[in-house]
Tab-separated table of C-alpha atoms in Angstrom:
chain	number	residue	atom	x	y	z
A	1	MET	CA	-11.276	81.286	47.385
A	2	THR	CA	-9.538	81.799	44.156
A	3	ASP	CA	-9.978	80.151	40.827
A	4	GLN	CA	-6.336	80.618	39.917
A	5	GLU	CA	-3.941	77.643	40.855
A	6	PRO	CA	-0.524	78.781	39.890
A	7	ALA	CA	1.908	75.893	39.398
A	8	SER	CA	4.285	75.383	42.366
A	9	ALA	CA	7.919	75.815	41.808
A	10	ASP	CA	8.231	72.272	42.805
A	11	ALA	CA	5.806	71.056	40.127
A	12	PRO	CA	7.484	68.691	37.675
A	13	SER	CA	7.438	69.426	34.029
A	14	THR	CA	5.250	67.598	31.603
A	15	GLY	CA	5.766	66.136	28.134
A	16	ALA	CA	7.301	63.074	26.711
A	17	PRO	CA	10.691	61.881	27.861
A	18	ALA	CA	13.887	62.188	25.735
A	19	ALA	CA	14.861	58.901	24.095
A	20	ASP	CA	17.595	58.164	26.614
A	21	ALA	CA	15.640	59.423	29.789
A	22	ALA	CA	13.518	57.522	32.153
A	23	LEU	CA	9.960	58.632	32.797
A	24	ASP	CA	9.750	61.100	35.725
A	25	ARG	CA	7.524	59.391	38.345
A	26	ARG	CA	6.760	62.642	40.116
A	27	ALA	CA	5.632	64.273	36.809
A	28	GLU	CA	3.505	61.128	36.013
A	29	LEU	CA	1.801	61.366	39.434
A	30	SER	CA	1.275	65.080	39.259
A	31	GLU	CA	-0.207	65.066	35.633
A	32	PHE	CA	-2.322	61.990	36.414
A	33	LEU	CA	-3.984	63.624	39.444
A	34	ARG	CA	-4.388	66.975	37.717
A	35	THR	CA	-6.061	65.390	34.664
A	36	ARG	CA	-8.456	63.273	36.785
A	37	ARG	CA	-9.372	66.323	38.885
A	38	ALA	CA	-9.995	68.441	35.696
A	39	ARG	CA	-12.600	65.973	34.345
A	40	ILE	CA	-14.987	66.172	37.267
A	41	LYS	CA	-17.490	69.051	37.038
A	42	PRO	CA	-18.636	70.756	40.259
A	43	SER	CA	-22.272	69.751	39.478
A	44	ASP	CA	-21.159	66.063	39.389
A	45	VAL	CA	-20.525	66.232	43.194
A	46	GLY	CA	-23.195	68.740	44.141
A	47	LEU	CA	-21.122	71.825	44.177
A	48	PRO	CA	-22.110	75.213	42.617
A	49	ASP	CA	-20.665	76.004	39.242
A	50	TYR	CA	-19.822	79.675	38.855
A	51	GLY	CA	-19.735	79.550	35.094
A	52	ASN	CA	-17.309	81.988	33.482
A	53	ARG	CA	-15.847	82.898	36.927
A	54	ARG	CA	-14.365	79.474	37.233
A	55	ARG	CA	-10.923	79.649	35.464
A	56	VAL	CA	-9.823	76.136	36.159
A	57	PRO	CA	-11.150	73.009	34.482
A	58	GLY	CA	-13.056	70.667	36.829
A	59	LEU	CA	-12.685	70.939	40.690
A	60	ARG	CA	-10.394	73.140	42.507
A	61	ARG	CA	-7.791	71.577	44.734
A	62	GLU	CA	-9.452	72.691	47.892
A	63	GLU	CA	-12.916	71.269	46.636
A	64	LEU	CA	-11.254	67.966	45.919
A	65	SER	CA	-9.504	67.984	49.349
A	66	GLN	CA	-12.792	68.565	51.000
A	67	LEU	CA	-14.342	65.597	49.264
A	68	ALA	CA	-11.570	63.397	50.170
A	69	GLY	CA	-11.300	64.490	53.671
A	70	VAL	CA	-7.632	65.625	53.562
A	71	SER	CA	-6.096	68.986	54.128
A	72	VAL	CA	-5.425	71.138	51.087
A	73	ALA	CA	-1.724	71.388	51.829
A	74	TYR	CA	-1.608	67.564	51.932
A	75	TYR	CA	-3.324	67.026	48.640
A	76	THR	CA	-1.289	69.850	47.070
A	77	ARG	CA	1.957	68.112	48.005
A	78	LEU	CA	0.559	65.000	46.505
A	79	GLU	CA	-0.446	66.595	43.279
A	80	GLN	CA	2.947	68.132	42.976
A	81	GLY	CA	4.357	64.626	42.858
A	82	ASN	CA	5.314	64.167	46.452
A	83	GLY	CA	3.849	60.657	46.934
A	84	ALA	CA	6.237	59.201	49.402
A	85	ASN	CA	4.854	57.837	52.648
A	86	VAL	CA	1.209	58.517	51.739
A	87	SER	CA	-1.066	56.003	53.300
A	88	THR	CA	-3.304	53.425	51.467
A	89	GLU	CA	-6.297	54.855	53.287
A	90	ILE	CA	-5.579	58.417	51.960
A	91	LEU	CA	-5.167	57.079	48.352
A	92	GLU	CA	-8.454	55.214	48.688
A	93	ALA	CA	-10.167	58.338	49.859
A	94	ILE	CA	-8.676	60.409	47.051
A	95	SER	CA	-9.580	57.676	44.472
A	96	ARG	CA	-13.278	57.742	45.704
A	97	ALA	CA	-13.288	61.546	45.434
A	98	LEU	CA	-11.783	61.557	41.963
A	99	ARG	CA	-14.091	58.682	40.945
A	100	LEU	CA	-11.272	56.539	39.692
A	101	THR	CA	-11.866	53.247	37.933
A	102	ASP	CA	-10.162	50.104	39.195
A	103	ALA	CA	-7.487	50.449	36.533
A	104	GLU	CA	-6.980	54.114	37.472
A	105	HIS	CA	-6.784	53.272	41.175
A	106	ALA	CA	-4.245	50.597	40.403
A	107	HIS	CA	-2.212	53.080	38.386
A	108	LEU	CA	-2.252	55.645	41.233
A	109	LEU	CA	-0.904	52.910	43.596
A	110	HIS	CA	1.920	52.116	41.117
A	111	LEU	CA	2.813	55.774	40.928
A	112	THR	CA	2.934	56.337	44.665
A	113	LYS	CA	4.017	52.879	45.973
A	114	PRO	CA	6.290	51.469	43.220
A	115	LYS	CA	7.063	47.755	43.388
A	116	GLN	CA	10.652	46.563	43.211
A	117	HIS	CA	11.116	44.647	40.045
A	118	LYS	CA	13.799	41.996	39.824
A	119	LYS	CA	15.990	42.395	36.826
A	120	LYS	CA	15.234	39.184	34.975
A	121	ARG	CA	16.698	40.288	31.574
A	122	ARG	CA	19.719	42.117	30.500
A	123	GLY	CA	19.275	45.398	28.633
A	124	GLY	CA	18.016	44.922	25.070
A	125	ALA	CA	16.864	41.281	25.562
A	126	ARG	CA	13.284	40.525	24.462
A	127	GLN	CA	10.903	38.773	26.712
A	128	GLN	CA	10.643	35.003	26.055
A	129	VAL	CA	7.547	32.918	25.484
A	130	ARG	CA	7.463	29.389	26.720
A	131	PRO	CA	7.635	26.875	23.949
A	132	ALA	CA	4.357	25.249	25.179
A	133	LEU	CA	2.595	28.564	24.691
A	134	GLN	CA	3.647	28.770	21.072
A	135	GLN	CA	2.466	25.260	20.589
A	136	LEU	CA	-0.847	26.283	22.027
A	137	LEU	CA	-1.096	29.245	19.612
A	138	ASP	CA	-0.326	26.880	16.664
A	139	ALA	CA	-3.039	24.524	17.826
A	140	MET	CA	-5.704	27.262	17.769
A	141	GLU	CA	-6.365	26.933	14.109
A	142	GLY	CA	-8.948	29.443	12.813
A	143	VAL	CA	-8.583	31.638	15.906
A	144	PRO	CA	-6.219	34.631	15.451
A	145	ALA	CA	-4.165	34.721	18.680
A	146	TYR	CA	-0.984	36.258	20.034
A	147	ILE	CA	0.941	36.992	23.128
A	148	VAL	CA	1.704	40.588	24.175
A	149	GLY	CA	4.386	41.565	26.697
A	150	ARG	CA	5.820	44.643	28.073
A	151	ARG	CA	5.579	47.925	26.018
A	152	THR	CA	2.819	46.374	23.900
A	153	ASP	CA	5.383	44.104	22.159
A	154	ILE	CA	3.979	41.147	20.199
A	155	LEU	CA	6.076	38.166	21.446
A	156	ALA	CA	4.345	35.244	19.660
A	157	TRP	CA	1.419	34.652	17.306
A	158	ASN	CA	-0.174	32.085	15.082
A	159	ARG	CA	-0.867	31.899	11.313
A	160	ALA	CA	-4.441	33.069	11.870
A	161	ALA	CA	-3.167	36.274	13.469
A	162	ALA	CA	-0.735	36.878	10.689
A	163	ALA	CA	-3.557	36.454	8.142
A	164	LEU	CA	-5.672	38.925	9.987
A	165	PHE	CA	-3.115	41.648	10.870
A	166	GLY	CA	-0.317	41.112	8.358
A	167	ASP	CA	2.780	39.046	7.870
A	168	ILE	CA	4.284	39.698	11.356
A	169	ALA	CA	7.222	37.332	10.766
A	170	SER	CA	8.515	39.451	8.028
A	171	TRP	CA	8.589	42.575	10.201
A	172	LYS	CA	11.727	43.783	12.061
A	173	PRO	CA	11.424	42.673	15.796
A	174	GLU	CA	11.120	46.194	17.015
A	175	ASP	CA	8.154	46.791	14.693
A	176	ARG	CA	6.223	43.833	16.226
A	177	ASN	CA	4.683	46.287	18.710
A	178	TRP	CA	1.094	47.400	18.916
A	179	SER	CA	2.010	50.996	19.643
A	180	ARG	CA	4.309	51.216	16.596
A	181	MET	CA	1.809	49.299	14.419
A	182	ILE	CA	-1.076	51.690	15.200
A	183	PHE	CA	0.841	54.980	15.029
A	184	LEU	CA	3.466	54.296	12.443
A	185	ASN	CA	1.919	51.671	10.202
A	186	PRO	CA	-1.047	53.099	8.266
A	187	GLN	CA	-1.955	49.704	6.811
A	188	VAL	CA	-2.435	48.018	10.194
A	189	LYS	CA	-4.361	50.989	11.634
A	190	ALA	CA	-6.675	51.024	8.479
A	191	LEU	CA	-7.823	47.549	9.396
A	192	PHE	CA	-9.859	48.973	12.306
A	193	VAL	CA	-13.192	50.554	11.427
A	194	ASN	CA	-12.750	52.698	14.616
A	195	PRO	CA	-8.933	53.483	14.583
A	196	GLU	CA	-9.334	56.333	17.073
A	197	GLN	CA	-10.634	53.849	19.726
A	198	LYS	CA	-7.859	51.418	18.922
A	199	ALA	CA	-5.290	54.106	19.206
A	200	SER	CA	-6.773	55.285	22.587
A	201	ASP	CA	-6.802	51.743	23.952
A	202	VAL	CA	-3.164	51.078	22.920
A	203	VAL	CA	-1.983	54.305	24.650
A	204	SER	CA	-4.005	53.481	27.751
A	205	TYR	CA	-2.275	50.077	27.987
A	206	LEU	CA	1.055	51.682	27.495
A	207	ARG	CA	0.321	54.219	30.263
A	208	MET	CA	-0.332	51.279	32.672
A	209	ASP	CA	2.996	49.757	31.780
A	210	ALA	CA	4.681	53.145	32.285
A	211	GLY	CA	3.204	53.353	35.743
A	212	CYS	CA	4.652	49.919	36.691
A	213	HIS	CA	8.002	50.459	35.042
A	214	PRO	CA	8.941	54.160	34.861
A	215	ASP	CA	12.654	53.378	34.863
A	216	ASP	CA	12.514	51.230	31.716
A	217	PRO	CA	14.712	52.931	29.082
A	218	GLU	CA	13.247	51.061	26.269
A	219	LEU	CA	9.688	52.192	27.136
A	220	SER	CA	10.946	55.742	27.473
A	221	ALA	CA	12.597	55.489	24.012
A	222	LEU	CA	9.362	54.144	22.563
A	223	VAL	CA	7.317	57.016	24.046
A	224	GLY	CA	9.882	59.522	22.775
A	225	GLN	CA	9.910	58.130	19.289
A	226	LEU	CA	6.103	58.050	18.948
A	227	SER	CA	5.816	61.560	20.446
A	228	VAL	CA	8.067	62.942	17.834
A	229	LYS	CA	6.469	61.061	14.877
A	230	SER	CA	2.694	61.220	15.821
A	231	GLU	CA	0.738	64.205	16.844
A	232	GLU	CA	-2.142	61.793	17.669
A	233	PHE	CA	0.004	59.889	20.064
A	234	ARG	CA	1.291	63.063	21.801
A	235	ARG	CA	-2.277	64.150	22.333
A	236	LEU	CA	-3.449	60.744	23.791
A	237	TRP	CA	-0.333	60.389	25.914
A	238	ALA	CA	-0.996	63.841	27.458
A	239	ALA	CA	-4.507	62.770	28.494
A	240	HIS	CA	-2.965	60.271	31.049
A	241	ASP	CA	-5.886	57.761	30.521
A	242	VAL	CA	-5.222	54.210	31.670
A	243	LYS	CA	-6.869	50.937	30.951
A	244	GLU	CA	-6.338	47.272	31.514
A	245	LYS	CA	-6.583	44.755	28.743
A	246	GLY	CA	-9.946	42.922	28.858
A	247	HIS	CA	-12.613	41.826	26.356
A	248	GLY	CA	-14.998	43.347	23.946
A	249	THR	CA	-15.739	43.596	20.266
A	250	LYS	CA	-13.707	45.023	17.391
A	251	VAL	CA	-14.940	45.681	13.860
A	252	LEU	CA	-12.230	45.332	11.148
A	253	ARG	CA	-12.218	45.994	7.453
A	254	HIS	CA	-9.893	43.571	5.697
A	255	PRO	CA	-8.834	44.267	2.119
A	256	LEU	CA	-9.426	40.621	1.184
A	257	VAL	CA	-12.648	39.630	2.907
A	258	GLY	CA	-14.273	42.887	3.893
A	259	GLU	CA	-15.855	43.744	7.221
A	260	LEU	CA	-15.449	41.333	10.229
A	261	THR	CA	-17.018	41.749	13.515
A	262	LEU	CA	-14.887	39.832	16.039
A	263	SER	CA	-14.963	39.337	19.796
A	264	TYR	CA	-11.672	39.502	21.599
A	265	GLU	CA	-10.547	38.089	24.934
A	266	THR	CA	-7.348	39.099	26.785
A	267	LEU	CA	-6.127	36.659	29.490
A	268	GLN	CA	-3.136	37.334	31.828
A	269	LEU	CA	-0.716	34.486	32.037
A	270	ALA	CA	-0.636	32.977	35.593
A	271	ASP	CA	3.088	32.457	35.586
A	272	ASP	CA	4.012	35.857	34.102
A	273	GLY	CA	1.889	38.815	34.830
A	274	GLU	CA	3.691	40.826	32.140
A	275	GLN	CA	2.407	38.613	29.264
A	276	CYS	CA	-1.239	38.393	28.005
A	277	LEU	CA	-2.791	36.008	25.569
A	278	SER	CA	-5.202	37.765	23.166
A	279	THR	CA	-7.668	35.886	20.936
A	280	TYR	CA	-10.289	36.864	18.284
A	281	HIS	CA	-13.250	34.865	17.239
A	282	ALA	CA	-16.488	35.410	15.276
A	283	GLU	CA	-19.981	34.424	16.198
A	284	PRO	CA	-20.568	30.938	14.919
A	285	GLY	CA	-22.566	30.829	11.743
A	286	SER	CA	-22.219	34.546	11.107
A	287	PRO	CA	-20.932	36.221	7.948
A	288	SER	CA	-17.829	37.228	9.898
A	289	ALA	CA	-17.128	33.565	10.800
A	290	GLU	CA	-17.234	32.593	7.186
A	291	ALA	CA	-15.008	35.572	6.131
A	292	LEU	CA	-12.536	34.723	9.000
A	293	ARG	CA	-12.433	31.055	7.855
A	294	LEU	CA	-11.656	32.157	4.232
A	295	LEU	CA	-9.022	34.630	5.333
A	296	VAL	CA	-7.224	32.061	7.605
A	297	SER	CA	-7.368	29.519	4.724
A	298	TRP	CA	-5.879	31.901	2.282
A	299	GLY	CA	-3.280	32.995	4.837
A	300	ALA	CA	-2.217	29.423	5.522
A	301	ASP	CA	-1.833	28.754	1.776
A	302	ALA	CA	0.144	31.879	1.366
A	303	THR	CA	2.474	30.941	4.192
A	304	ALA	CA	2.984	27.381	2.797
A	305	GLU	CA	3.798	28.894	-0.706
A	306	ARG	CA	6.309	31.285	0.821
A	307	THR	CA	7.977	28.375	2.712
A	308	SER	CA	8.058	26.185	-0.373
A	309	HIS	CA	9.587	28.999	-2.408
A	310	ALA	CA	12.241	29.534	0.296
A	311	ASN	CA	13.102	25.873	0.347
A	312	ASP	CA	13.426	25.747	-3.436
A	313	GLN	CA	15.700	28.742	-3.402
A	314	GLY	CA	17.763	27.070	-0.769
């Protein structure tokens, strides 16, 4: 049994796509499986670790195959990106052997059994938000909230969100995107006390989208742009980590009110699985709640002042 695992001549190349190229589904599948296998130590699954004699990170292919109960040749073909006709039972066995999370298992299914997406929009058209949803956002006074769509695009938001994250309305439409905001807008990234975690989260969400829509040219262009302009993005993208939006706590440091500890909730819209509503709130009675109240009040005043000035100019 050898520690060397030479790449197959069939193995797809890795790296970010060109701006006008679609993501390579075979390459995505290959690299995802390879990186998941590399993170498992032999000792994690009760296998001996030969120390310096082991030249590959994590498990060997034959070790993973044995754990999953499939032949080495079968698993090797799968890791080379040949995912056609693989059964759901085999994928579940490999997921268990790789100790995939629910999000990672879903990503594996997307890569091997792609869904056929109906072309709802013509190229270049942005996703639309129902007017009632914008009304809901506007009614959520004091609660920063926005709707995110494909490619981490911010599709709609309320005044509280603009007070917290910046004057979103004044940005170019293509810049209203969490990936661009975090990797290309230092002011937005500086709001987060743990910017590295926020960056990792954003890339993980983008990876999930890429697994569902590898043929999306706009997504490929976004990945290509960020790969050229940000070394941090290139590193995180190469890790192939995936995550679904959920809930948790973020600590922000705003230049006007200082530090805020906010809980966030992300809810997938029932009638459009490609849009999510995200909200931020502070614990009632806490210093963060008072700071958020002041910030939203100032933000509303500033918005009213800009509107009045624009009307006067008109």
